[in-house]
Amino acid sequence: MEVRARAPGKIILSGEHAVVHGSTAVAASIDLYTYVSLRFPTESENDGTLKLQLKDMALEFSWPIGRIKLALPGLGSPLCSTPTSCSPESIKSIATLVEEQNVPEAKTGLASGMSAFLWLYTSIHGYKPATVVVTSELPLGSGLGSSAALCVSLSAALLALSDFVSLDLSHQGWLMFGESELELVNKWAFEGEKIIHGRPSGIDNTVSTYGNMIKFKSGSLTRIKSNMPLKMLITNTKVGRNTKALVAGVSERTVRHPDAMGAVFNAVDSISKELSTIIQSPAPNDLSITEKEEKIEELMEMNQGLLQCMGVSHASIETVLRTTLKYKLTSKLTGAGGGGCVLTLLPTLLSRTVIDKVIAELESYGFHCLTAGIGGNGLEICFDGSS
Amino acid sequence: MEVRARAPGKIILSGEHAVVHGSTAVAASIDLYTYVSLRFPTESENDGTLKLQLKDMALEFSWPIGRIKLALPGLGSPLCSTPTSCSPESIKSIATLVEEQNVPEAKTGLASGMSAFLWLYTSIHGYKPATVVVTSELPLGSGLGSSAALCVSLSAALLALSDFVSLDLSHQGWLMFGESELELVNKWAFEGEKIIHGRPSGIDNTVSTYGNMIKFKSGSLTRIKSNMPLKMLITNTKVGRNTKALVAGVSERTVRHPDAMGAVFNAVDSISKELSTIIQSPAPNDLSITEKEEKIEELMEMNQGLLQCMGVSHASIETVLRTTLKYKLTSKLTGAGGGGCVLTLLPTLLSRTVIDKVIAELESYGFHCLTAGIGGNGLEICFDGSS
């Protein structure tokens, strides 16, 4: 029996940084996925190990079940319906399990991802030998929610083959979980995210689980349904960011200029609200797709100006803005800024030729480009080789 | 008897565009001047004409006094203490006088400047032959207040040789007018500005007359006194702007997004207020010059982001920002945007070598650079060859 799960990455459409200061932000799923397959060995295959294959990096790790039992005792009868946090002691034990493997140091975040894997696996399936294979279309550590997509797809695959979830195994192709299963996946994924990020907001795993879009403000999340197709060019500047320092920089600026920055955050709040209204408005209404796109472009341009006002832009981001502007396309940074990824709206009527030209020019600067549909499905699973 | 007057140009330090929507803006004089000299001919020199020499353009115009009398009757006994507006009929007559000269069409604004000259001259001195020579360090039509500097220096030179103003003719070097004379000059200059611009705000002529800085909000002007040296690099992108279209664009965006743009204007208002507080704060206070400069730089960066949010930046402006950023210098557009001029703060401790490098790089893009002290003296006059 083999199950595959896939979960999407995310982008922040509006409101990054300002959300920390009480403004509304909007996040959306992108149709770029992390895939996790889970297979329990047949009796003849069983060598008593838990295997993790990271296909994109051509890495394979393997832990003898006995070694895991020693490091993490007391997980013999896991209760998968009750997501639990990894205790500080378990985190230490898991860190030891990871250190015993040959982890390339250059791969940032790899060790913490492996830790999340070990916690989720043992919490849901205890000491059962298995092979887990991970592949992803998402660049790691670039703000597109790759860790959340891993935690969500992993949790889903694990739960799909647990006693808790019963599914139609004969279904062909990708299948969606029901609401209660999604809720459980989201909770487990959040526990995984906590191991990777410390204090995640829960936005990334929620978007990855449910797909579509999410409006969030002061810690409360509202799922919203897009009523228009939306395509973005995502340019990864590959400039590494220090998210904590960027967030701290905005806070310090806010202390120095409370009135001005307060007004800036209010402006961002209005932009996020407007954006979600436009995206949700019924398809055949008084605004055509092109008019909606133009409104979204204007709001993106405004949001980018406000992010520059907060001081989180970067020369690489400006290069993307300038390059796309030459083709009359609008861009804004997404996520923490200071490098990272930049969004460029690709209007429905834009020709493939222009898109190819923009990408070629951006990649000539050493950037990496992806195109993605925005606001699509969240988590999906399938059995055996049906997809 | 010859008199020379000089009046400075201006920059907008903060609040352009937002001021139209009720925010505070701050303007300052720059130590780049327009010079006007006025000389009445001796009896032997008198050929019965009014001559205007524009030295920088190597242009000379000459009107027979009889021709002026015919076109503009009723100005025989001018009342220079009462500035009067040019009536629509007089504007037409003056336009005819200008058209009779050989005015190069390519020189934008030249005809309207000549009209202002004819109105101010005849209103203050009637039908008296004279020679007026104009030279300027200010580029024309680039938002640095060249027309106001012309109107102010011209009005001052004219009034200095009128019966209304009595001055110490033996004074050596540049001399300042008293308050009541400055007020009169400012009013006359405003009448000249109306001929050139239609409905000027009065900011340019006020800054040029009084020098230093001015805070303005909802049509009311407050003179403020700078307490720190401030030097700016002014980069003229030479990209022509359509100020009216840019102002209209911001207004349209405000209609589309009233809440967001309202918050943006509030942010600009706070920035202008903070800026004027820093600039006015006593010299030996708790903030060193470098700390003050850093605060001003941060406010400039924020204001620039907000201007980008309003949609009035331009690729040429972004090029200046990017170039100066490489040298860790902060820039913002000044005036209408869409091209025009960009300010870059030159910190007190910045070496001349760096300044020269930045200028060389900016000029390699075809831009023209000027350096200017900010907030210096306004109108000054001197007699004969004493300066």
PDB file of C-alpha atoms in Angstrom, chain A residues 61-276:
ATOM      1  CA  PHE A  61      18.610   8.798   5.242  1.00  0.00           C
ATOM      2  CA  SER A  62      17.833   5.663   7.142  1.00  0.00           C
ATOM      3  CA  TRP A  63      17.232   4.992  10.851  1.00  0.00           C
ATOM      4  CA  PRO A  64      17.024   1.516  12.412  1.00  0.00           C
ATOM      5  CA  ILE A  65      13.668   1.338  14.207  1.00  0.00           C
ATOM      6  CA  GLY A  66      15.484   0.064  17.298  1.00  0.00           C
ATOM      7  CA  ARG A  67      17.581   3.242  17.372  1.00  0.00           C
ATOM      8  CA  ILE A  68      14.472   5.402  17.155  1.00  0.00           C
ATOM      9  CA  LYS A  69      12.790   3.433  19.949  1.00  0.00           C
ATOM     10  CA  LEU A  70      15.820   4.046  22.153  1.00  0.00           C
ATOM     11  CA  ALA A  71      15.940   7.773  21.422  1.00  0.00           C
ATOM     12  CA  LEU A  72      12.191   8.370  21.600  1.00  0.00           C
ATOM     13  CA  PRO A  73      10.655   5.896  24.030  1.00  0.00           C
ATOM     14  CA  GLY A  74       6.960   5.910  24.872  1.00  0.00           C
ATOM     15  CA  LEU A  75       5.563   6.366  21.337  1.00  0.00           C
ATOM     16  CA  GLY A  76       4.531   2.717  21.038  1.00  0.00           C
ATOM     17  CA  SER A  77       0.796   3.405  20.788  1.00  0.00           C
ATOM     18  CA  PRO A  78       0.520   6.776  19.041  1.00  0.00           C
ATOM     19  CA  LEU A  79      -2.739   8.753  19.228  1.00  0.00           C
ATOM     20  CA  CYS A  80      -2.849  10.364  15.806  1.00  0.00           C
ATOM     21  CA  SER A  81      -6.135  12.144  16.439  1.00  0.00           C
ATOM     22  CA  THR A  82      -4.466  14.332  19.076  1.00  0.00           C
ATOM     23  CA  PRO A  83      -1.657  16.443  17.632  1.00  0.00           C
ATOM     24  CA  THR A  84       0.969  16.964  20.286  1.00  0.00           C
ATOM     25  CA  SER A  85       3.892  19.341  20.499  1.00  0.00           C
ATOM     26  CA  CYS A  86       7.387  18.028  20.515  1.00  0.00           C
ATOM     27  CA  SER A  87       8.783  18.475  24.025  1.00  0.00           C
ATOM     28  CA  PRO A  88      12.210  20.070  24.500  1.00  0.00           C
ATOM     29  CA  GLU A  89      13.604  16.659  25.543  1.00  0.00           C
ATOM     30  CA  SER A  90      12.234  14.982  22.413  1.00  0.00           C
ATOM     31  CA  ILE A  91      13.667  17.802  20.302  1.00  0.00           C
ATOM     32  CA  LYS A  92      17.098  17.041  21.787  1.00  0.00           C
ATOM     33  CA  SER A  93      16.726  13.288  21.169  1.00  0.00           C
ATOM     34  CA  ILE A  94      15.592  13.921  17.614  1.00  0.00           C
ATOM     35  CA  ALA A  95      18.516  16.283  17.037  1.00  0.00           C
ATOM     36  CA  THR A  96      20.810  13.413  18.025  1.00  0.00           C
ATOM     37  CA  LEU A  97      19.064  11.101  15.552  1.00  0.00           C
ATOM     38  CA  VAL A  98      19.568  13.685  12.829  1.00  0.00           C
ATOM     39  CA  GLU A  99      23.198  14.311  13.752  1.00  0.00           C
ATOM     40  CA  GLU A 100      23.921  10.609  13.389  1.00  0.00           C
ATOM     41  CA  GLN A 101      23.085  10.926   9.701  1.00  0.00           C
ATOM     42  CA  ASN A 102      25.383  12.447   7.160  1.00  0.00           C
ATOM     43  CA  VAL A 103      23.602  15.804   6.627  1.00  0.00           C
ATOM     44  CA  PRO A 104      25.308  18.231   4.215  1.00  0.00           C
ATOM     45  CA  GLU A 105      25.865  21.441   6.159  1.00  0.00           C
ATOM     46  CA  ALA A 106      25.261  23.694   3.173  1.00  0.00           C
ATOM     47  CA  LYS A 107      21.610  22.635   2.952  1.00  0.00           C
ATOM     48  CA  THR A 108      20.007  25.240   5.205  1.00  0.00           C
ATOM     49  CA  GLY A 109      16.970  24.019   7.073  1.00  0.00           C
ATOM     50  CA  LEU A 110      17.514  20.411   6.104  1.00  0.00           C
ATOM     51  CA  ALA A 111      18.206  19.250   9.650  1.00  0.00           C
ATOM     52  CA  SER A 112      15.130  20.976  11.051  1.00  0.00           C
ATOM     53  CA  GLY A 113      12.981  19.503   8.250  1.00  0.00           C
ATOM     54  CA  MET A 114      14.323  16.045   9.106  1.00  0.00           C
ATOM     55  CA  SER A 115      13.497  16.658  12.769  1.00  0.00           C
ATOM     56  CA  ALA A 116       9.926  17.588  11.879  1.00  0.00           C
ATOM     57  CA  PHE A 117       9.720  14.440   9.767  1.00  0.00           C
ATOM     58  CA  LEU A 118      10.899  12.217  12.620  1.00  0.00           C
ATOM     59  CA  TRP A 119       8.471  13.805  15.080  1.00  0.00           C
ATOM     60  CA  LEU A 120       5.459  13.587  12.796  1.00  0.00           C
ATOM     61  CA  TYR A 121       6.280  10.061  11.663  1.00  0.00           C
ATOM     62  CA  THR A 122       6.809   8.587  15.126  1.00  0.00           C
ATOM     63  CA  SER A 123       3.882  10.515  16.622  1.00  0.00           C
ATOM     64  CA  ILE A 124       1.474   9.082  14.053  1.00  0.00           C
ATOM     65  CA  HIS A 125       2.961   5.652  13.248  1.00  0.00           C
ATOM     66  CA  GLY A 126       5.232   4.889  16.200  1.00  0.00           C
ATOM     67  CA  TYR A 127       7.984   2.383  15.493  1.00  0.00           C
ATOM     68  CA  LYS A 128       6.829   1.057  12.126  1.00  0.00           C
ATOM     69  CA  PRO A 129       9.338   0.604   9.307  1.00  0.00           C
ATOM     70  CA  ALA A 130       8.500   2.622   6.193  1.00  0.00           C
ATOM     71  CA  THR A 131       9.900   4.476   3.219  1.00  0.00           C
ATOM     72  CA  VAL A 132       9.018   8.137   2.743  1.00  0.00           C
ATOM     73  CA  VAL A 133       9.948   9.900  -0.482  1.00  0.00           C
ATOM     74  CA  VAL A 134       9.852  13.702  -0.805  1.00  0.00           C
ATOM     75  CA  THR A 135      10.048  15.765  -3.977  1.00  0.00           C
ATOM     76  CA  SER A 136       9.194  19.429  -4.378  1.00  0.00           C
ATOM     77  CA  GLU A 137       8.621  22.103  -6.977  1.00  0.00           C
ATOM     78  CA  LEU A 138       9.202  24.769  -4.322  1.00  0.00           C
ATOM     79  CA  PRO A 139      12.595  26.396  -3.788  1.00  0.00           C
ATOM     80  CA  LEU A 140      13.659  25.966  -0.169  1.00  0.00           C
ATOM     81  CA  GLY A 141      13.906  28.864   2.245  1.00  0.00           C
ATOM     82  CA  SER A 142      12.750  31.515  -0.193  1.00  0.00           C
ATOM     83  CA  GLY A 143       9.494  32.439   1.517  1.00  0.00           C
ATOM     84  CA  LEU A 144       7.217  30.271  -0.640  1.00  0.00           C
ATOM     85  CA  GLY A 145       6.180  28.050   2.246  1.00  0.00           C
ATOM     86  CA  SER A 146       8.221  24.989   1.317  1.00  0.00           C
ATOM     87  CA  SER A 147       8.491  23.823   4.929  1.00  0.00           C
ATOM     88  CA  ALA A 148       4.742  24.110   5.497  1.00  0.00           C
ATOM     89  CA  ALA A 149       4.068  22.246   2.240  1.00  0.00           C
ATOM     90  CA  LEU A 150       6.356  19.491   3.504  1.00  0.00           C
ATOM     91  CA  CYS A 151       4.668  19.321   6.904  1.00  0.00           C
ATOM     92  CA  VAL A 152       1.179  19.314   5.372  1.00  0.00           C
ATOM     93  CA  SER A 153       1.854  16.701   2.702  1.00  0.00           C
ATOM     94  CA  LEU A 154       3.769  14.557   5.177  1.00  0.00           C
ATOM     95  CA  SER A 155       1.038  14.754   7.822  1.00  0.00           C
ATOM     96  CA  ALA A 156      -1.584  13.935   5.212  1.00  0.00           C
ATOM     97  CA  ALA A 157       0.277  10.912   3.859  1.00  0.00           C
ATOM     98  CA  LEU A 158       0.862   9.647   7.386  1.00  0.00           C
ATOM     99  CA  LEU A 159      -2.765  10.143   8.412  1.00  0.00           C
ATOM    100  CA  ALA A 160      -4.078   8.642   5.167  1.00  0.00           C
ATOM    101  CA  LEU A 161      -2.504   5.304   6.122  1.00  0.00           C
ATOM    102  CA  SER A 162      -3.496   5.527   9.778  1.00  0.00           C
ATOM    103  CA  ASP A 163      -6.547   3.995  11.412  1.00  0.00           C
ATOM    104  CA  PHE A 164      -8.010   7.403  12.057  1.00  0.00           C
ATOM    105  CA  VAL A 165      -8.748   8.266   8.448  1.00  0.00           C
ATOM    106  CA  SER A 166     -10.782   6.017   6.184  1.00  0.00           C
ATOM    107  CA  LEU A 167     -10.748   6.817   2.500  1.00  0.00           C
ATOM    108  CA  ASP A 168     -12.001   5.323  -0.724  1.00  0.00           C
ATOM    109  CA  LEU A 169      -8.839   3.472  -1.734  1.00  0.00           C
ATOM    110  CA  SER A 170     -10.263   2.652  -5.156  1.00  0.00           C
ATOM    111  CA  HIS A 171     -10.529   6.328  -6.151  1.00  0.00           C
ATOM    112  CA  GLN A 172      -8.516   7.186  -9.242  1.00  0.00           C
ATOM    113  CA  GLY A 173      -6.421  10.341  -9.253  1.00  0.00           C
ATOM    114  CA  TRP A 174      -6.117  13.161  -6.733  1.00  0.00           C
ATOM    115  CA  LEU A 175      -8.618  13.148  -3.918  1.00  0.00           C
ATOM    116  CA  MET A 176      -9.510  15.768  -1.348  1.00  0.00           C
ATOM    117  CA  PHE A 177      -9.783  15.174   2.375  1.00  0.00           C
ATOM    118  CA  GLY A 178     -12.964  16.082   4.233  1.00  0.00           C
ATOM    119  CA  GLU A 179     -13.115  19.081   6.579  1.00  0.00           C
ATOM    120  CA  SER A 180     -12.340  17.177   9.790  1.00  0.00           C
ATOM    121  CA  GLU A 181      -9.376  15.388   8.209  1.00  0.00           C
ATOM    122  CA  LEU A 182      -8.059  18.694   6.845  1.00  0.00           C
ATOM    123  CA  GLU A 183      -8.336  20.208  10.285  1.00  0.00           C
ATOM    124  CA  LEU A 184      -6.330  17.354  11.767  1.00  0.00           C
ATOM    125  CA  VAL A 185      -3.676  17.566   9.027  1.00  0.00           C
ATOM    126  CA  ASN A 186      -3.394  21.313   9.589  1.00  0.00           C
ATOM    127  CA  LYS A 187      -2.868  20.818  13.313  1.00  0.00           C
ATOM    128  CA  TRP A 188      -0.190  18.177  12.854  1.00  0.00           C
ATOM    129  CA  ALA A 189       1.501  20.278  10.180  1.00  0.00           C
ATOM    130  CA  PHE A 190       1.554  23.206  12.592  1.00  0.00           C
ATOM    131  CA  GLU A 191       3.364  21.014  15.116  1.00  0.00           C
ATOM    132  CA  GLY A 192       5.930  20.232  12.421  1.00  0.00           C
ATOM    133  CA  GLU A 193       6.261  23.922  11.557  1.00  0.00           C
ATOM    134  CA  LYS A 194       6.945  24.702  15.207  1.00  0.00           C
ATOM    135  CA  ILE A 195       9.944  22.366  15.117  1.00  0.00           C
ATOM    136  CA  ILE A 196      11.254  24.075  11.973  1.00  0.00           C
ATOM    137  CA  HIS A 197      10.430  27.718  12.729  1.00  0.00           C
ATOM    138  CA  GLY A 198      10.035  28.048  16.487  1.00  0.00           C
ATOM    139  CA  ARG A 199       7.000  30.317  16.492  1.00  0.00           C
ATOM    140  CA  PRO A 200       5.297  30.119  13.103  1.00  0.00           C
ATOM    141  CA  SER A 201       2.175  32.190  12.438  1.00  0.00           C
ATOM    142  CA  GLY A 202       0.207  29.180  11.198  1.00  0.00           C
ATOM    143  CA  ILE A 203      -0.532  30.979   7.941  1.00  0.00           C
ATOM    144  CA  ASP A 204       1.711  28.871   5.731  1.00  0.00           C
ATOM    145  CA  ASN A 205       0.347  25.499   6.875  1.00  0.00           C
ATOM    146  CA  THR A 206      -3.250  26.770   6.749  1.00  0.00           C
ATOM    147  CA  VAL A 207      -2.883  28.033   3.176  1.00  0.00           C
ATOM    148  CA  SER A 208      -1.103  24.820   2.182  1.00  0.00           C
ATOM    149  CA  THR A 209      -3.817  22.655   3.752  1.00  0.00           C
ATOM    150  CA  TYR A 210      -6.916  24.469   2.525  1.00  0.00           C
ATOM    151  CA  GLY A 211      -5.541  26.122  -0.615  1.00  0.00           C
ATOM    152  CA  ASN A 212      -7.255  29.208  -2.084  1.00  0.00           C
ATOM    153  CA  MET A 213      -6.670  32.357  -0.056  1.00  0.00           C
ATOM    154  CA  ILE A 214      -6.558  33.486   3.511  1.00  0.00           C
ATOM    155  CA  LYS A 215      -7.076  36.892   5.037  1.00  0.00           C
ATOM    156  CA  PHE A 216      -5.384  37.300   8.386  1.00  0.00           C
ATOM    157  CA  LYS A 217      -5.283  40.023  10.963  1.00  0.00           C
ATOM    158  CA  SER A 218      -4.111  40.060  14.572  1.00  0.00           C
ATOM    159  CA  GLY A 219      -3.732  36.279  14.629  1.00  0.00           C
ATOM    160  CA  SER A 220      -7.174  35.407  13.284  1.00  0.00           C
ATOM    161  CA  LEU A 221      -7.446  33.708   9.891  1.00  0.00           C
ATOM    162  CA  THR A 222     -10.387  33.874   7.499  1.00  0.00           C
ATOM    163  CA  ARG A 223     -10.514  31.621   4.459  1.00  0.00           C
ATOM    164  CA  ILE A 224     -11.652  33.443   1.341  1.00  0.00           C
ATOM    165  CA  LYS A 225     -12.614  32.096  -2.037  1.00  0.00           C
ATOM    166  CA  SER A 226     -11.115  33.609  -5.161  1.00  0.00           C
ATOM    167  CA  ASN A 227     -13.522  34.255  -8.016  1.00  0.00           C
ATOM    168  CA  MET A 228     -10.989  34.972 -10.719  1.00  0.00           C
ATOM    169  CA  PRO A 229      -8.031  33.242 -12.309  1.00  0.00           C
ATOM    170  CA  LEU A 230      -4.795  34.871 -11.263  1.00  0.00           C
ATOM    171  CA  LYS A 231      -1.351  34.053 -12.565  1.00  0.00           C
ATOM    172  CA  MET A 232       1.923  35.337 -11.181  1.00  0.00           C
ATOM    173  CA  LEU A 233       5.516  35.263 -12.216  1.00  0.00           C
ATOM    174  CA  ILE A 234       7.555  34.494  -9.121  1.00  0.00           C
ATOM    175  CA  THR A 235      11.136  35.681  -9.340  1.00  0.00           C
ATOM    176  CA  ASN A 236      13.489  34.250  -6.769  1.00  0.00           C
ATOM    177  CA  THR A 237      16.306  36.783  -6.427  1.00  0.00           C
ATOM    178  CA  LYS A 238      18.254  34.110  -4.517  1.00  0.00           C
ATOM    179  CA  VAL A 239      19.450  36.905  -2.215  1.00  0.00           C
ATOM    180  CA  GLY A 240      19.396  35.439   1.275  1.00  0.00           C
ATOM    181  CA  ARG A 241      17.363  37.362   3.802  1.00  0.00           C
ATOM    182  CA  ASN A 242      17.466  37.680   7.534  1.00  0.00           C
ATOM    183  CA  THR A 243      13.748  37.736   8.230  1.00  0.00           C
ATOM    184  CA  LYS A 244      14.168  38.455  11.938  1.00  0.00           C
ATOM    185  CA  ALA A 245      16.424  41.463  11.251  1.00  0.00           C
ATOM    186  CA  LEU A 246      13.983  42.813   8.643  1.00  0.00           C
ATOM    187  CA  VAL A 247      11.025  42.483  11.019  1.00  0.00           C
ATOM    188  CA  ALA A 248      13.070  44.141  13.777  1.00  0.00           C
ATOM    189  CA  GLY A 249      14.084  46.952  11.394  1.00  0.00           C
ATOM    190  CA  VAL A 250      10.439  47.778  10.682  1.00  0.00           C
ATOM    191  CA  SER A 251       9.641  47.745  14.397  1.00  0.00           C
ATOM    192  CA  GLU A 252      12.550  50.073  15.166  1.00  0.00           C
ATOM    193  CA  ARG A 253      11.449  52.449  12.434  1.00  0.00           C
ATOM    194  CA  THR A 254       7.965  52.339  13.945  1.00  0.00           C
ATOM    195  CA  VAL A 255       9.369  53.320  17.344  1.00  0.00           C
ATOM    196  CA  ARG A 256      11.256  56.227  15.746  1.00  0.00           C
ATOM    197  CA  HIS A 257       8.306  57.428  13.629  1.00  0.00           C
ATOM    198  CA  PRO A 258       5.125  56.131  15.270  1.00  0.00           C
ATOM    199  CA  ASP A 259       2.678  58.484  13.540  1.00  0.00           C
ATOM    200  CA  ALA A 260       4.031  58.095  10.023  1.00  0.00           C
ATOM    201  CA  MET A 261       4.421  54.326  10.299  1.00  0.00           C
ATOM    202  CA  GLY A 262       1.003  53.957  11.911  1.00  0.00           C
ATOM    203  CA  ALA A 263      -0.495  55.692   8.878  1.00  0.00           C
ATOM    204  CA  VAL A 264       1.535  53.439   6.571  1.00  0.00           C
ATOM    205  CA  PHE A 265       0.138  50.344   8.301  1.00  0.00           C
ATOM    206  CA  ASN A 266      -3.375  51.758   7.958  1.00  0.00           C
ATOM    207  CA  ALA A 267      -2.774  52.209   4.241  1.00  0.00           C
ATOM    208  CA  VAL A 268      -1.640  48.574   3.948  1.00  0.00           C
ATOM    209  CA  ASP A 269      -4.709  47.422   5.878  1.00  0.00           C
ATOM    210  CA  SER A 270      -6.968  49.210   3.378  1.00  0.00           C
ATOM    211  CA  ILE A 271      -5.055  47.718   0.458  1.00  0.00           C
ATOM    212  CA  SER A 272      -5.433  44.159   1.794  1.00  0.00           C
ATOM    213  CA  LYS A 273      -9.138  44.622   2.385  1.00  0.00           C
ATOM    214  CA  GLU A 274      -9.672  46.051  -1.084  1.00  0.00           C
ATOM    215  CA  LEU A 275      -7.642  43.285  -2.651  1.00  0.00           C
ATOM    216  CA  SER A 276      -9.650  40.539  -0.977  1.00  0.00           C
TER     217      SER A 276
END
